[in-house]
Amino acid sequence: MTTKNTSGRGQRELRVRVKTAKGRKLSSTLWLERQLNDPYVVRAKKEGFRGRAAYKILELDDKFGFLKPGCRVVDLGCAPGGWCQVAVERVNALGQKKNKAQGTVLGVDLQEVEPIAGAEIHQLDFLSDDADEKVKGWLGGRADVVMSDMAAAASGHKGTDHLRIIALCEAAAAFAFDVLEEGGTFVAKVLAGGAENELQALLKKNFTKVANVKPPASRADSSEKFVVAMGFRGRSREGADDE
Ligand SMILES: C[S@@+](CC[C@H](N)C(=O)[O-])C[C@H]1O[C@@H](n2cnc3c(N)ncnc32)[C@H](O)[C@@H]1O
């Protein structure tokens, strides 16, 4: 591994170059190089977050302010746990801010997640038949925020990946309609690609404000964006398509 000043202007912008190694594919070398040069990766390590994804929810919350002390949060697709870490801190799930309400964070993922103080985490395929009921049971009531960063492993086919993420997003939205408190917030990752229009229309009927955002922490070369739907109108409007 070597470092190189890439600015050419004498500034301290050192870029890490990774040499190809025997047994390592070029794609792995390029991935490693990108990780080592990504300021969000460096910052996450320094600030104790489990991944750069933490900054996406931090930036979304800085803009929209949905993670408030006392909020009950469900985090779908939470591994390795960056969003949960942010939520625990912002909703005061550990009760460290004594003069503020104490919230809760419930995370689920296909993968096992190392425990996070202040969060309850379960391993679960959210697309399995009884997933909604299981999560509702763990939640034991309503939620103020349902957020989903779920993404299936990339297939290499753009259209397939897009449809898969929309399916995950629709499952998350259906769950949100079921458990959100009136006024609640739904946040989900989507990929730009067209098939999200139906979902957008449904969200617009069920929430007072729907925004599509690409936070700075989301890589510019990724087609991912986030939908932030705030002000849940309540269950009587669920699936309403008669207007
Ligand atoms: C981009 S990662 C989430 C990162 C997370 N927000 C964080 O901050 O650490 C996407 C996650 O979605 C999960 N996932 C994909 N399909 C899922 C499913 N059907 N049920 C539960 N989790 C799923 C993956 O296992 C993966 O951990």
Short mmCIF file of C-alpha atoms and ligand atoms in Angstrom, two decimals:
data_model
loop_
_atom_site.label_atom_id
_atom_site.label_comp_id
_atom_site.label_asym_id
_atom_site.label_seq_id
_atom_site.Cartn_x
_atom_site.Cartn_y
_atom_site.Cartn_z
CA MET A 1 0.00 0.00 0.00
CA THR A 2 1.40 3.43 -0.88
CA THR A 3 0.14 6.97 -0.36
CA LYS A 4 0.33 9.62 -3.03
CA ASN A 5 -0.42 13.34 -3.06
CA THR A 6 -3.02 13.56 -5.82
CA SER A 7 -3.79 17.27 -5.65
CA GLY A 8 -0.65 18.43 -7.40
CA ARG A 9 -0.97 21.68 -5.45
CA GLY A 10 1.06 20.79 -2.43
CA GLN A 11 -2.07 20.25 -0.32
CA ARG A 12 -2.29 17.34 2.10
CA GLU A 13 -4.73 15.19 0.10
CA LEU A 14 -3.05 11.85 0.35
CA ARG A 15 -4.57 9.12 -1.74
CA VAL A 16 -3.92 5.54 -0.72
CA ARG A 17 -2.90 3.29 -3.60
CA VAL A 18 -3.34 -0.44 -3.15
CA LYS A 19 -1.05 -2.72 -5.11
CA THR A 20 -2.56 -5.79 -6.70
CA ALA A 21 -1.71 -8.86 -4.67
CA LYS A 22 -1.46 -12.51 -5.63
CA GLY A 23 -4.84 -14.16 -5.22
CA ARG A 24 -6.75 -10.86 -5.00
CA LYS A 25 -9.03 -9.93 -7.88
CA LEU A 26 -8.75 -6.50 -9.48
CA SER A 27 -12.32 -5.70 -8.35
CA SER A 28 -11.32 -6.43 -4.73
CA THR A 29 -8.24 -4.24 -5.04
CA LEU A 30 -10.32 -1.37 -6.44
CA TRP A 31 -12.93 -1.84 -3.66
CA LEU A 32 -10.19 -1.74 -1.02
CA GLU A 33 -8.70 1.37 -2.60
CA ARG A 34 -12.08 3.10 -2.64
CA GLN A 35 -12.73 2.20 1.01
CA LEU A 36 -9.33 3.48 2.14
CA ASN A 37 -9.86 6.77 0.30
CA ASP A 38 -13.47 7.37 1.32
CA PRO A 39 -13.65 10.19 3.90
CA TYR A 40 -16.89 8.74 5.34
CA VAL A 41 -15.19 5.38 5.92
CA VAL A 42 -12.32 7.13 7.68
CA ARG A 43 -14.75 9.24 9.74
CA ALA A 44 -16.90 6.22 10.69
CA LYS A 45 -13.83 4.44 12.02
CA LYS A 46 -12.77 7.49 13.98
CA GLU A 47 -16.24 8.20 15.39
CA GLY A 48 -17.01 4.57 16.29
CA PHE A 49 -19.76 3.88 13.74
CA ARG A 50 -20.04 0.42 12.24
CA GLY A 51 -20.11 1.71 8.69
CA ARG A 52 -20.31 4.78 6.47
CA ALA A 53 -24.08 4.18 6.09
CA ALA A 54 -24.51 5.81 9.51
CA TYR A 55 -23.90 9.22 7.91
CA LYS A 56 -26.81 8.76 5.49
CA ILE A 57 -29.35 8.57 8.31
CA LEU A 58 -27.50 11.27 10.27
CA GLU A 59 -27.72 13.62 7.29
CA LEU A 60 -31.36 12.74 6.59
CA ASP A 61 -32.23 13.35 10.24
CA ASP A 62 -30.27 16.61 10.33
CA LYS A 63 -32.42 17.76 7.39
CA PHE A 64 -35.83 16.45 8.51
CA GLY A 65 -35.53 15.93 12.30
CA PHE A 66 -37.57 12.73 12.75
CA LEU A 67 -35.34 11.02 15.36
CA LYS A 68 -36.38 12.79 18.54
CA PRO A 69 -35.83 11.76 22.17
CA GLY A 70 -38.60 9.34 23.17
CA CYS A 71 -39.28 8.04 19.64
CA ARG A 72 -39.90 4.32 19.05
CA VAL A 73 -37.86 3.33 15.99
CA VAL A 74 -37.91 0.21 13.81
CA ASP A 75 -34.79 -0.25 11.65
CA LEU A 76 -35.30 -2.81 8.84
CA GLY A 77 -32.12 -4.23 7.30
CA CYS A 78 -29.98 -2.92 10.15
CA ALA A 79 -26.71 -4.88 9.78
CA PRO A 80 -23.98 -4.08 10.64
CA GLY A 81 -25.71 -1.46 12.77
CA GLY A 82 -24.74 2.10 11.84
CA TRP A 83 -28.35 3.37 11.59
CA CYS A 84 -29.18 1.70 14.92
CA GLN A 85 -26.20 3.40 16.57
CA VAL A 86 -27.39 6.80 15.32
CA ALA A 87 -31.00 6.10 16.37
CA VAL A 88 -29.98 4.94 19.87
CA GLU A 89 -28.17 8.21 20.42
CA ARG A 90 -30.80 10.51 18.91
CA VAL A 91 -33.89 8.97 20.53
CA ASN A 92 -32.08 8.69 23.88
CA ALA A 93 -32.59 4.91 24.00
CA LEU A 94 -30.02 4.56 26.77
CA GLY A 95 -31.68 7.29 28.83
CA GLN A 96 -28.40 9.17 29.12
CA LYS A 97 -30.07 12.55 28.64
CA LYS A 98 -31.86 12.59 31.98
CA ASN A 99 -34.14 15.52 31.21
CA LYS A 100 -35.33 14.02 27.89
CA ALA A 101 -37.79 11.22 27.07
CA GLN A 102 -36.26 7.77 26.53
CA GLY A 103 -36.95 6.09 23.18
CA THR A 104 -36.54 2.56 21.84
CA VAL A 105 -34.76 1.05 18.83
CA LEU A 106 -35.72 -2.31 17.32
CA GLY A 107 -33.57 -3.61 14.46
CA VAL A 108 -33.94 -6.65 12.19
CA ASP A 109 -31.72 -8.12 9.50
CA LEU A 110 -31.12 -11.30 7.56
CA GLN A 111 -27.66 -11.32 9.04
CA GLU A 112 -26.54 -11.64 12.60
CA VAL A 113 -25.67 -8.30 14.19
CA GLU A 114 -23.22 -7.74 17.02
CA PRO A 115 -25.21 -6.42 20.01
CA ILE A 116 -25.66 -2.64 20.24
CA ALA A 117 -26.31 -1.14 23.67
CA GLY A 118 -29.76 0.43 23.68
CA ALA A 119 -31.10 -1.50 20.66
CA GLU A 120 -33.04 -4.76 20.50
CA ILE A 121 -31.94 -6.70 17.43
CA HIS A 122 -33.36 -9.82 15.80
CA GLN A 123 -32.18 -11.93 12.88
CA LEU A 124 -35.07 -12.24 10.42
CA ASP A 125 -35.91 -12.35 6.72
CA PHE A 126 -38.34 -9.47 6.47
CA LEU A 127 -39.83 -11.00 3.30
CA SER A 128 -40.79 -14.22 5.11
CA ASP A 129 -44.52 -14.86 5.57
CA ASP A 130 -44.83 -14.11 9.28
CA ALA A 131 -42.18 -11.35 9.46
CA ASP A 132 -44.68 -8.51 10.06
CA GLU A 133 -46.35 -10.35 12.93
CA LYS A 134 -43.00 -11.21 14.51
CA VAL A 135 -41.75 -7.60 14.37
CA LYS A 136 -45.09 -6.32 15.68
CA GLY A 137 -44.79 -8.76 18.58
CA TRP A 138 -41.29 -7.54 19.45
CA LEU A 139 -42.38 -3.94 19.09
CA GLY A 140 -45.37 -4.46 21.38
CA GLY A 141 -47.19 -1.33 20.19
CA ARG A 142 -46.90 1.51 17.71
CA ALA A 143 -43.76 3.04 16.19
CA ASP A 144 -42.94 6.68 15.51
CA VAL A 145 -40.34 5.94 12.83
CA VAL A 146 -40.01 2.97 10.46
CA MET A 147 -36.78 3.14 8.48
CA SER A 148 -35.45 0.70 5.92
CA ASP A 149 -31.99 0.53 4.39
CA MET A 150 -32.74 -3.01 3.16
CA ALA A 151 -30.97 -4.01 -0.03
CA ALA A 152 -30.60 -7.46 -1.53
CA ALA A 153 -27.12 -8.53 -2.60
CA ALA A 154 -26.43 -7.00 -6.02
CA SER A 155 -27.20 -9.37 -8.90
CA GLY A 156 -25.18 -7.37 -11.41
CA HIS A 157 -28.35 -6.73 -13.40
CA LYS A 158 -29.59 -3.17 -12.86
CA GLY A 159 -33.27 -3.85 -13.58
CA THR A 160 -33.40 -6.90 -11.31
CA ASP A 161 -31.68 -5.04 -8.47
CA HIS A 162 -34.12 -2.18 -8.86
CA LEU A 163 -37.19 -4.44 -8.70
CA ARG A 164 -35.79 -6.28 -5.69
CA ILE A 165 -35.22 -3.10 -3.73
CA ILE A 166 -38.69 -1.83 -4.61
CA ALA A 167 -40.17 -5.12 -3.30
CA LEU A 168 -38.27 -4.64 -0.03
CA CYS A 169 -39.38 -1.03 0.13
CA GLU A 170 -43.03 -1.93 -0.49
CA ALA A 171 -42.89 -4.57 2.26
CA ALA A 172 -41.42 -1.96 4.60
CA ALA A 173 -44.10 0.57 3.63
CA ALA A 174 -46.93 -1.95 4.20
CA PHE A 175 -45.47 -2.63 7.64
CA ALA A 176 -45.18 1.10 8.33
CA PHE A 177 -48.87 1.63 7.44
CA ASP A 178 -49.70 -1.07 9.97
CA VAL A 179 -47.63 0.12 12.93
CA LEU A 180 -46.96 3.85 12.58
CA GLU A 181 -48.42 6.29 15.03
CA GLU A 182 -50.38 9.10 13.40
CA GLY A 183 -47.83 11.77 12.46
CA GLY A 184 -45.09 9.14 12.16
CA THR A 185 -42.22 8.93 9.65
CA PHE A 186 -41.20 6.35 7.06
CA VAL A 187 -37.69 6.43 5.56
CA ALA A 188 -36.55 3.97 2.90
CA LYS A 189 -33.80 3.42 0.41
CA VAL A 190 -34.88 3.13 -3.22
CA LEU A 191 -32.96 2.94 -6.48
CA ALA A 192 -33.78 5.41 -9.21
CA GLY A 193 -35.18 3.41 -12.11
CA GLY A 194 -38.86 4.01 -12.75
CA ALA A 195 -40.81 1.32 -10.90
CA GLU A 196 -40.96 3.42 -7.75
CA ASN A 197 -43.80 5.63 -9.04
CA GLU A 198 -46.56 3.46 -7.58
CA LEU A 199 -44.88 3.51 -4.20
CA GLN A 200 -44.48 7.28 -4.36
CA ALA A 201 -48.17 7.72 -5.12
CA LEU A 202 -49.15 5.49 -2.22
CA LEU A 203 -46.86 7.36 0.15
CA LYS A 204 -48.24 10.72 -0.99
CA LYS A 205 -51.75 9.54 -0.09
CA ASN A 206 -50.71 8.35 3.35
CA PHE A 207 -48.28 11.07 4.45
CA THR A 208 -48.55 14.84 4.47
CA LYS A 209 -44.99 15.32 3.16
CA VAL A 210 -42.93 13.06 0.88
CA ALA A 211 -39.38 13.99 -0.13
CA ASN A 212 -36.84 12.20 -2.29
CA VAL A 213 -33.32 12.88 -1.19
CA LYS A 214 -29.79 11.86 -1.98
CA PRO A 215 -27.78 12.70 1.15
CA PRO A 216 -24.14 13.73 0.61
CA ALA A 217 -22.97 10.45 2.23
CA SER A 218 -24.65 8.47 -0.56
CA ARG A 219 -22.04 7.78 -3.21
CA ALA A 220 -22.52 9.88 -6.33
CA ASP A 221 -21.98 6.87 -8.58
CA SER A 222 -24.78 4.91 -6.87
CA SER A 223 -28.37 5.17 -8.10
CA GLU A 224 -29.63 4.90 -4.53
CA LYS A 225 -31.76 7.65 -3.05
CA PHE A 226 -33.99 7.87 0.00
CA VAL A 227 -37.64 8.58 0.35
CA VAL A 228 -38.61 10.40 3.55
CA ALA A 229 -42.36 10.38 4.20
CA MET A 230 -43.49 12.40 7.21
CA GLY A 231 -46.83 13.05 8.90
CA PHE A 232 -48.55 9.66 8.62
CA ARG A 233 -52.25 10.38 8.18
CA GLY A 234 -53.44 7.27 10.04
CA ARG A 235 -54.80 3.85 9.27
CA SER A 236 -58.15 4.88 7.82
CA ARG A 237 -56.31 6.06 4.68
CA GLU A 238 -54.20 2.92 4.23
CA GLY A 239 -54.09 1.90 0.56
CA ALA A 240 -56.70 4.59 -0.20
CA ASP A 241 -56.92 4.81 -3.98
CA ASP A 242 -60.39 6.24 -4.41
CA GLU A 243 -59.41 9.91 -4.58
C1 LIG B 1 -26.95 -1.47 3.22
S1 LIG B 1 -27.16 -2.70 4.41
C2 LIG B 1 -27.81 -1.84 5.77
C3 LIG B 1 -26.81 -0.98 6.49
C4 LIG B 1 -27.33 -0.44 7.81
N1 LIG B 1 -28.34 0.58 7.58
C5 LIG B 1 -26.25 0.14 8.65
O1 LIG B 1 -26.26 1.34 8.90
O2 LIG B 1 -25.40 -0.62 9.09
C6 LIG B 1 -28.55 -3.56 3.80
C7 LIG B 1 -29.00 -4.69 4.69
O3 LIG B 1 -30.29 -5.16 4.24
C8 LIG B 1 -30.37 -6.49 4.67
N2 LIG B 1 -31.47 -7.19 4.01
C9 LIG B 1 -31.63 -7.42 2.69
N3 LIG B 1 -32.73 -8.15 2.46
C10 LIG B 1 -33.32 -8.34 3.67
C11 LIG B 1 -34.47 -9.03 4.11
N4 LIG B 1 -35.26 -9.67 3.23
N5 LIG B 1 -34.77 -9.05 5.42
C12 LIG B 1 -33.96 -8.43 6.31
N6 LIG B 1 -32.84 -7.76 5.97
C13 LIG B 1 -32.52 -7.72 4.67
C14 LIG B 1 -29.00 -7.05 4.32
O4 LIG B 1 -28.74 -8.24 5.04
C15 LIG B 1 -28.08 -5.90 4.69
O5 LIG B 1 -27.51 -6.08 5.96
#
